[in-house]
PDB file of C-alpha atoms in Angstrom:
ATOM      1  CA  MET A  30      18.132  34.671 -33.263  1.00  0.00           C
ATOM      2  CA  SER A  31      21.147  34.037 -30.345  1.00  0.00           C
ATOM      3  CA  ILE A  32      22.298  36.321 -28.062  1.00  0.00           C
ATOM      4  CA  GLN A  33      25.637  35.160 -29.742  1.00  0.00           C
ATOM      5  CA  ASP A  34      24.081  36.129 -33.243  1.00  0.00           C
ATOM      6  CA  GLU A  35      23.928  40.182 -31.771  1.00  0.00           C
ATOM      7  CA  PHE A  36      27.611  40.902 -31.905  1.00  0.00           C
ATOM      8  CA  THR A  37      30.619  40.786 -33.826  1.00  0.00           C
ATOM      9  CA  LEU A  38      33.510  41.144 -31.829  1.00  0.00           C
ATOM     10  CA  ASP A  39      36.610  43.242 -33.929  1.00  0.00           C
ATOM     11  CA  PHE A  40      39.919  41.411 -32.433  1.00  0.00           C
ATOM     12  CA  ALA A  41      41.733  43.138 -35.628  1.00  0.00           C
ATOM     13  CA  ARG A  42      41.326  46.654 -34.682  1.00  0.00           C
ATOM     14  CA  THR A  43      44.553  46.991 -32.797  1.00  0.00           C
ATOM     15  CA  GLU A  44      46.757  45.701 -35.559  1.00  0.00           C
ATOM     16  CA  ARG A  45      44.582  48.576 -37.977  1.00  0.00           C
ATOM     17  CA  ILE A  46      44.520  51.412 -35.636  1.00  0.00           C
ATOM     18  CA  GLY A  47      46.470  50.478 -32.228  1.00  0.00           C
ATOM     19  CA  LEU A  48      43.264  51.305 -30.755  1.00  0.00           C
ATOM     20  CA  GLU A  49      41.555  47.971 -28.495  1.00  0.00           C
ATOM     21  CA  GLU A  50      37.796  47.571 -29.367  1.00  0.00           C
ATOM     22  CA  ALA A  51      36.072  48.219 -26.055  1.00  0.00           C
ATOM     23  CA  VAL A  52      32.552  47.579 -24.838  1.00  0.00           C
ATOM     24  CA  PHE A  53      29.607  50.491 -24.797  1.00  0.00           C
ATOM     25  CA  ALA A  54      27.797  48.792 -22.059  1.00  0.00           C
ATOM     26  CA  ALA A  55      24.710  51.442 -22.227  1.00  0.00           C
ATOM     27  CA  GLY A  56      21.482  49.901 -24.135  1.00  0.00           C
ATOM     28  CA  LYS A  57      22.792  46.029 -24.071  1.00  0.00           C
ATOM     29  CA  SER A  58      21.265  43.702 -21.729  1.00  0.00           C
ATOM     30  CA  PRO A  59      23.607  42.162 -18.418  1.00  0.00           C
ATOM     31  CA  ALA A  60      22.958  38.933 -20.762  1.00  0.00           C
ATOM     32  CA  GLN A  61      24.449  40.792 -23.934  1.00  0.00           C
ATOM     33  CA  ILE A  62      27.381  41.552 -21.888  1.00  0.00           C
ATOM     34  CA  ASP A  63      28.033  38.481 -20.958  1.00  0.00           C
ATOM     35  CA  ALA A  64      27.943  37.129 -23.869  1.00  0.00           C
ATOM     36  CA  ILE A  65      30.581  39.568 -25.019  1.00  0.00           C
ATOM     37  CA  LEU A  66      33.041  38.572 -22.076  1.00  0.00           C
ATOM     38  CA  ALA A  67      32.327  35.034 -22.820  1.00  0.00           C
ATOM     39  CA  ALA A  68      33.299  34.993 -26.738  1.00  0.00           C
ATOM     40  CA  ALA A  69      36.509  37.736 -25.507  1.00  0.00           C
ATOM     41  CA  ASP A  70      36.952  34.599 -22.013  1.00  0.00           C
ATOM     42  CA  GLU A  71      37.283  31.959 -24.888  1.00  0.00           C
ATOM     43  CA  ARG A  72      40.213  33.778 -26.974  1.00  0.00           C
ATOM     44  CA  GLY A  73      41.870  34.950 -24.129  1.00  0.00           C
ATOM     45  CA  ALA A  74      41.172  38.353 -24.770  1.00  0.00           C
ATOM     46  CA  ARG A  75      41.261  41.317 -22.449  1.00  0.00           C
ATOM     47  CA  PHE A  76      38.328  44.236 -23.096  1.00  0.00           C
ATOM     48  CA  LEU A  77      37.410  47.451 -21.553  1.00  0.00           C
ATOM     49  CA  VAL A  78      33.976  48.347 -20.813  1.00  0.00           C
ATOM     50  CA  THR A  79      32.220  51.588 -20.316  1.00  0.00           C
ATOM     51  CA  ARG A  80      29.026  53.028 -19.357  1.00  0.00           C
ATOM     52  CA  LEU A  81      28.674  50.142 -16.966  1.00  0.00           C
ATOM     53  CA  ASP A  82      26.148  51.727 -14.422  1.00  0.00           C
ATOM     54  CA  PRO A  83      25.939  49.746 -10.790  1.00  0.00           C
ATOM     55  CA  GLU A  84      23.039  48.300 -11.480  1.00  0.00           C
ATOM     56  CA  ARG A  85      24.006  46.183 -14.626  1.00  0.00           C
ATOM     57  CA  PHE A  86      27.364  45.377 -13.111  1.00  0.00           C
ATOM     58  CA  ALA A  87      25.420  43.871 -10.266  1.00  0.00           C
ATOM     59  CA  ALA A  88      23.734  41.765 -12.545  1.00  0.00           C
ATOM     60  CA  LEU A  89      26.542  40.263 -14.324  1.00  0.00           C
ATOM     61  CA  ARG A  90      27.546  36.474 -13.995  1.00  0.00           C
ATOM     62  CA  TYR A  91      31.198  37.822 -15.205  1.00  0.00           C
ATOM     63  CA  LYS A  92      31.269  40.817 -12.163  1.00  0.00           C
ATOM     64  CA  ASP A  93      33.397  39.370  -9.676  1.00  0.00           C
ATOM     65  CA  ARG A  94      36.153  39.212 -13.157  1.00  0.00           C
ATOM     66  CA  LEU A  95      36.048  42.854 -13.998  1.00  0.00           C
ATOM     67  CA  ASP A  96      38.070  45.260 -12.213  1.00  0.00           C
ATOM     68  CA  TYR A  97      34.897  47.648 -11.808  1.00  0.00           C
ATOM     69  CA  CYS A  98      35.007  51.319 -11.144  1.00  0.00           C
ATOM     70  CA  PRO A  99      31.218  52.978 -10.241  1.00  0.00           C
ATOM     71  CA  VAL A 100      32.646  56.643 -10.453  1.00  0.00           C
ATOM     72  CA  SER A 101      33.218  56.357 -14.155  1.00  0.00           C
ATOM     73  CA  ARG A 102      31.126  53.083 -14.826  1.00  0.00           C
ATOM     74  CA  THR A 103      33.827  51.782 -16.477  1.00  0.00           C
ATOM     75  CA  ALA A 104      35.386  48.341 -15.958  1.00  0.00           C
ATOM     76  CA  PHE A 105      38.398  46.095 -16.740  1.00  0.00           C
ATOM     77  CA  PHE A 106      38.107  42.388 -17.978  1.00  0.00           C
ATOM     78  CA  GLY A 107      41.409  40.157 -18.192  1.00  0.00           C
ATOM     79  CA  GLU A 108      44.777  40.883 -17.175  1.00  0.00           C
ATOM     80  CA  ALA A 109      45.294  44.612 -16.436  1.00  0.00           C
ATOM     81  CA  ARG A 110      48.614  46.144 -18.485  1.00  0.00           C
ATOM     82  CA  ARG A 111      51.061  47.622 -15.978  1.00  0.00           C
ATOM     83  CA  VAL A 112      50.391  51.108 -16.022  1.00  0.00           C
ATOM     84  CA  ALA A 113      53.896  52.986 -17.170  1.00  0.00           C
ATOM     85  CA  GLY A 114      55.049  56.761 -17.050  1.00  0.00           C
ATOM     86  CA  PRO A 115      56.375  59.129 -16.475  1.00  0.00           C
ATOM     87  CA  ALA A 116      52.464  60.983 -17.101  1.00  0.00           C
ATOM     88  CA  ARG A 117      52.728  62.222 -21.089  1.00  0.00           C
ATOM     89  CA  ILE A 118      48.825  63.267 -20.726  1.00  0.00           C
ATOM     90  CA  ALA A 119      47.415  65.631 -18.151  1.00  0.00           C
ATOM     91  CA  ILE A 120      43.452  65.290 -17.604  1.00  0.00           C
ATOM     92  CA  VAL A 121      41.795  68.470 -16.221  1.00  0.00           C
ATOM     93  CA  ALA A 122      38.677  68.734 -14.670  1.00  0.00           C
ATOM     94  CA  ALA A 123      36.846  72.003 -14.556  1.00  0.00           C
ATOM     95  CA  GLY A 124      34.670  71.340 -11.202  1.00  0.00           C
ATOM     96  CA  THR A 125      34.404  68.403  -8.611  1.00  0.00           C
ATOM     97  CA  SER A 126      30.892  66.873 -11.049  1.00  0.00           C
ATOM     98  CA  ASP A 127      33.169  66.846 -13.891  1.00  0.00           C
ATOM     99  CA  VAL A 128      35.146  63.978 -12.223  1.00  0.00           C
ATOM    100  CA  PRO A 129      33.519  61.054 -13.614  1.00  0.00           C
ATOM    101  CA  VAL A 130      34.306  62.147 -17.300  1.00  0.00           C
ATOM    102  CA  ALA A 131      37.711  62.585 -16.524  1.00  0.00           C
ATOM    103  CA  ARG A 132      37.794  59.388 -14.810  1.00  0.00           C
ATOM    104  CA  GLU A 133      36.669  57.624 -17.574  1.00  0.00           C
ATOM    105  CA  ALA A 134      39.608  58.855 -19.559  1.00  0.00           C
ATOM    106  CA  GLU A 135      41.930  58.378 -17.067  1.00  0.00           C
ATOM    107  CA  ARG A 136      40.500  55.026 -16.494  1.00  0.00           C
ATOM    108  CA  THR A 137      40.681  54.080 -20.179  1.00  0.00           C
ATOM    109  CA  LEU A 138      44.285  55.077 -20.790  1.00  0.00           C
ATOM    110  CA  ALA A 139      45.135  53.084 -17.634  1.00  0.00           C
ATOM    111  CA  TYR A 140      43.599  50.516 -19.516  1.00  0.00           C
ATOM    112  CA  GLN A 141      46.567  50.955 -22.265  1.00  0.00           C
ATOM    113  CA  GLY A 142      49.121  51.211 -20.098  1.00  0.00           C
ATOM    114  CA  HIS A 143      49.663  54.898 -19.808  1.00  0.00           C
ATOM    115  CA  ALA A 144      50.088  56.780 -16.552  1.00  0.00           C
ATOM    116  CA  THR A 145      48.104  59.800 -16.568  1.00  0.00           C
ATOM    117  CA  THR A 146      47.978  63.158 -13.769  1.00  0.00           C
ATOM    118  CA  LEU A 147      44.321  63.792 -12.790  1.00  0.00           C
ATOM    119  CA  ILE A 148      43.762  67.570 -11.818  1.00  0.00           C
ATOM    120  CA  ALA A 149      40.218  68.633 -10.369  1.00  0.00           C
ATOM    121  CA  ASP A 150      38.297  71.472  -9.220  1.00  0.00           C
ATOM    122  CA  VAL A 151      40.420  74.223 -11.363  1.00  0.00           C
ATOM    123  CA  GLY A 152      37.376  75.777 -13.267  1.00  0.00           C
ATOM    124  CA  VAL A 153      37.559  79.788 -13.809  1.00  0.00           C
ATOM    125  CA  ALA A 154      35.602  80.231 -11.418  1.00  0.00           C
ATOM    126  CA  GLY A 155      38.358  80.652  -9.226  1.00  0.00           C
ATOM    127  CA  LEU A 156      41.397  80.860 -11.424  1.00  0.00           C
ATOM    128  CA  TRP A 157      43.866  80.918  -8.815  1.00  0.00           C
ATOM    129  CA  ARG A 158      43.414  77.458  -8.556  1.00  0.00           C
ATOM    130  CA  LEU A 159      44.440  77.212 -12.338  1.00  0.00           C
ATOM    131  CA  THR A 160      46.969  79.001 -12.044  1.00  0.00           C
ATOM    132  CA  ARG A 161      48.456  77.573  -9.198  1.00  0.00           C
ATOM    133  CA  ARG A 162      49.048  74.114 -11.344  1.00  0.00           C
ATOM    134  CA  ILE A 163      49.512  75.725 -14.582  1.00  0.00           C
ATOM    135  CA  GLU A 164      53.070  74.740 -14.798  1.00  0.00           C
ATOM    136  CA  GLU A 165      52.409  71.448 -13.942  1.00  0.00           C
ATOM    137  CA  ILE A 166      49.416  70.872 -16.527  1.00  0.00           C
ATOM    138  CA  ARG A 167      52.071  72.719 -19.521  1.00  0.00           C
ATOM    139  CA  ALA A 168      54.622  69.913 -18.205  1.00  0.00           C
ATOM    140  CA  HIS A 169      52.463  67.314 -20.188  1.00  0.00           C
ATOM    141  CA  PRO A 170      52.270  67.144 -24.695  1.00  0.00           C
ATOM    142  CA  VAL A 171      48.470  66.373 -24.187  1.00  0.00           C
ATOM    143  CA  VAL A 172      46.015  67.713 -22.257  1.00  0.00           C
ATOM    144  CA  ILE A 173      42.290  66.412 -21.513  1.00  0.00           C
ATOM    145  CA  CYS A 174      39.928  68.979 -20.154  1.00  0.00           C
ATOM    146  CA  ALA A 175      36.201  68.150 -18.715  1.00  0.00           C
ATOM    147  CA  ALA A 176      34.247  71.119 -18.289  1.00  0.00           C
ATOM    148  CA  GLY A 177      30.354  71.813 -18.165  1.00  0.00           C
ATOM    149  CA  MET A 178      28.227  74.884 -17.494  1.00  0.00           C
ATOM    150  CA  ASP A 179      29.896  77.666 -19.972  1.00  0.00           C
ATOM    151  CA  ALA A 180      32.740  75.232 -20.785  1.00  0.00           C
ATOM    152  CA  ALA A 181      34.903  78.149 -20.683  1.00  0.00           C
ATOM    153  CA  LEU A 182      38.215  76.254 -19.066  1.00  0.00           C
ATOM    154  CA  PRO A 183      39.490  74.395 -22.571  1.00  0.00           C
ATOM    155  CA  SER A 184      39.744  77.854 -24.206  1.00  0.00           C
ATOM    156  CA  VAL A 185      41.816  79.083 -20.855  1.00  0.00           C
ATOM    157  CA  LEU A 186      43.878  76.393 -21.515  1.00  0.00           C
ATOM    158  CA  GLY A 187      44.286  76.606 -24.831  1.00  0.00           C
ATOM    159  CA  GLY A 188      45.649  80.213 -24.668  1.00  0.00           C
ATOM    160  CA  LEU A 189      48.214  78.915 -21.704  1.00  0.00           C
ATOM    161  CA  VAL A 190      49.840  75.635 -22.604  1.00  0.00           C
ATOM    162  CA  ALA A 191      51.454  74.283 -26.135  1.00  0.00           C
ATOM    163  CA  GLY A 192      50.815  70.925 -25.949  1.00  0.00           C
ATOM    164  CA  ALA A 193      47.729  69.568 -27.582  1.00  0.00           C
ATOM    165  CA  VAL A 194      44.248  70.149 -25.981  1.00  0.00           C
ATOM    166  CA  ILE A 195      41.191  67.749 -25.961  1.00  0.00           C
ATOM    167  CA  ALA A 196      38.223  69.323 -24.818  1.00  0.00           C
ATOM    168  CA  VAL A 197      35.281  67.413 -23.244  1.00  0.00           C
ATOM    169  CA  PRO A 198      31.874  69.025 -22.789  1.00  0.00           C
ATOM    170  CA  THR A 199      30.094  67.825 -19.834  1.00  0.00           C
ATOM    171  CA  SER A 200      26.339  67.688 -19.514  1.00  0.00           C
ATOM    172  CA  VAL A 201      26.567  69.148 -15.547  1.00  0.00           C
ATOM    173  CA  GLY A 202      25.095  72.910 -15.796  1.00  0.00           C
ATOM    174  CA  TYR A 203      21.371  73.834 -14.823  1.00  0.00           C
ATOM    175  CA  GLY A 204      18.694  74.586 -17.027  1.00  0.00           C
ATOM    176  CA  VAL A 205      20.456  76.720 -20.273  1.00  0.00           C
ATOM    177  CA  ALA A 206      23.281  74.251 -20.034  1.00  0.00           C
ATOM    178  CA  GLU A 207      20.571  71.907 -22.248  1.00  0.00           C
ATOM    179  CA  GLY A 208      22.602  68.449 -20.880  1.00  0.00           C
ATOM    180  CA  GLY A 209      25.783  69.900 -22.249  1.00  0.00           C
ATOM    181  CA  ARG A 210      24.392  71.556 -25.543  1.00  0.00           C
ATOM    182  CA  ALA A 211      25.791  74.703 -24.270  1.00  0.00           C
ATOM    183  CA  ALA A 212      29.047  73.541 -23.399  1.00  0.00           C
ATOM    184  CA  LEU A 213      29.629  71.674 -26.513  1.00  0.00           C
ATOM    185  CA  ASP A 214      28.684  75.169 -28.242  1.00  0.00           C
ATOM    186  CA  ALA A 215      31.219  76.941 -26.459  1.00  0.00           C
ATOM    187  CA  VAL A 216      34.220  74.812 -26.856  1.00  0.00           C
ATOM    188  CA  LEU A 217      33.305  74.433 -31.218  1.00  0.00           C
ATOM    189  CA  ALA A 218      33.215  78.221 -31.027  1.00  0.00           C
ATOM    190  CA  SER A 219      36.550  79.010 -28.675  1.00  0.00           C
ATOM    191  CA  CYS A 220      38.388  81.256 -29.900  1.00  0.00           C
ATOM    192  CA  ALA A 221      41.921  80.145 -28.886  1.00  0.00           C
ATOM    193  CA  PRO A 222      42.193  78.188 -31.852  1.00  0.00           C
ATOM    194  CA  GLY A 223      43.458  74.247 -32.361  1.00  0.00           C
ATOM    195  CA  ILE A 224      41.345  72.904 -29.669  1.00  0.00           C
ATOM    196  CA  ALA A 225      39.834  69.295 -30.276  1.00  0.00           C
ATOM    197  CA  VAL A 226      36.397  68.533 -29.602  1.00  0.00           C
ATOM    198  CA  VAL A 227      34.784  65.131 -29.070  1.00  0.00           C
ATOM    199  CA  ASN A 228      30.838  64.672 -27.853  1.00  0.00           C
ATOM    200  CA  ILE A 229      29.613  65.434 -25.136  1.00  0.00           C
ATOM    201  CA  ASP A 230      30.359  63.475 -21.442  1.00  0.00           C
ATOM    202  CA  ASN A 231      32.606  61.217 -23.798  1.00  0.00           C
ATOM    203  CA  GLY A 232      35.672  60.835 -21.759  1.00  0.00           C
ATOM    204  CA  TYR A 233      36.574  57.624 -23.378  1.00  0.00           C
ATOM    205  CA  GLY A 234      36.546  59.146 -26.841  1.00  0.00           C
ATOM    206  CA  ALA A 235      38.792  62.064 -25.308  1.00  0.00           C
ATOM    207  CA  ALA A 236      41.681  59.259 -24.243  1.00  0.00           C
ATOM    208  CA  CYS A 237      41.287  57.616 -27.710  1.00  0.00           C
ATOM    209  CA  ALA A 238      42.075  60.927 -29.490  1.00  0.00           C
ATOM    210  CA  ALA A 239      45.010  61.414 -27.026  1.00  0.00           C
ATOM    211  CA  LEU A 240      46.226  57.950 -27.817  1.00  0.00           C
ATOM    212  CA  ARG A 241      46.520  58.683 -31.293  1.00  0.00           C
ATOM    213  CA  LEU A 242      48.513  62.001 -30.901  1.00  0.00           C
ATOM    214  CA  LEU A 243      51.042  59.581 -28.931  1.00  0.00           C
ATOM    215  CA  HIS A 244      51.087  56.887 -31.737  1.00  0.00           C
ATOM    216  CA  ALA A 245      51.332  59.802 -33.948  1.00  0.00           C
ATOM    217  CA  ALA A 246      53.988  60.829 -32.131  1.00  0.00           C
ATOM    218  CA  THR A 247      55.875  57.915 -31.725  1.00  0.00           C
ATOM    219  CA  ARG A 248      55.842  57.083 -35.550  1.00  0.00           C
ATOM    220  CA  LEU A 249      57.064  60.602 -36.211  1.00  0.00           C
ATOM    221  CA  ALA A 250      60.239  60.082 -34.166  1.00  0.00           C
ATOM    222  CA  GLU A 251      60.750  56.709 -35.530  1.00  0.00           C
ATOM    223  CA  ALA A 252      60.307  58.276 -39.895  1.00  0.00           C
ATOM    224  CA  SER A 253      63.067  60.649 -38.281  1.00  0.00           C
ATOM    225  CA  SER A 254      65.394  58.876 -36.509  1.00  0.00           C
TER     226      SER A 254
END
């Protein structure tokens, strides 16, 4: 079996669901990632690569053709899409330690051409930091919130903003935070109604959920026009 037999790319995904396939690099060898990028190159296709750690990135044959962000561990392959505004999605990080997950969401949306507003370090330990920016957050119809430890911020936002709130529990925290399990459980048990939740540290998934909401809003607008 060759490396090329170890993957099957889904170039029709955009037509089916409006979202391009992304390469989840964790668990893949540099040779496998290079082979996937070579297959994309043959078709002139673009690709978003997620969970690409610096060590794997440094070992790639294609590294010089990637727009790489070590904070979010994402890379863009192929021609960049123009990012257009105004920003309709706010990405709110409870603490500075949650920024890598927030950046993964930001980069995923930028790859799809969507402008965003990133607001960091507004967690509940100092609510004045959130309240002074709450009107700015409210101006966005979709809010992604990355929070670890007790993950209280998504519930607070869920009680303050009218737009859709997508919570991303993060693995930030000591001991009983259990790698994000406490944050995930806290958001799932939130008393603020209607908060959507994605998996621990899944900034990419949160961005895709936001894109589905925007696609649905566009289709509703088209249907009513």
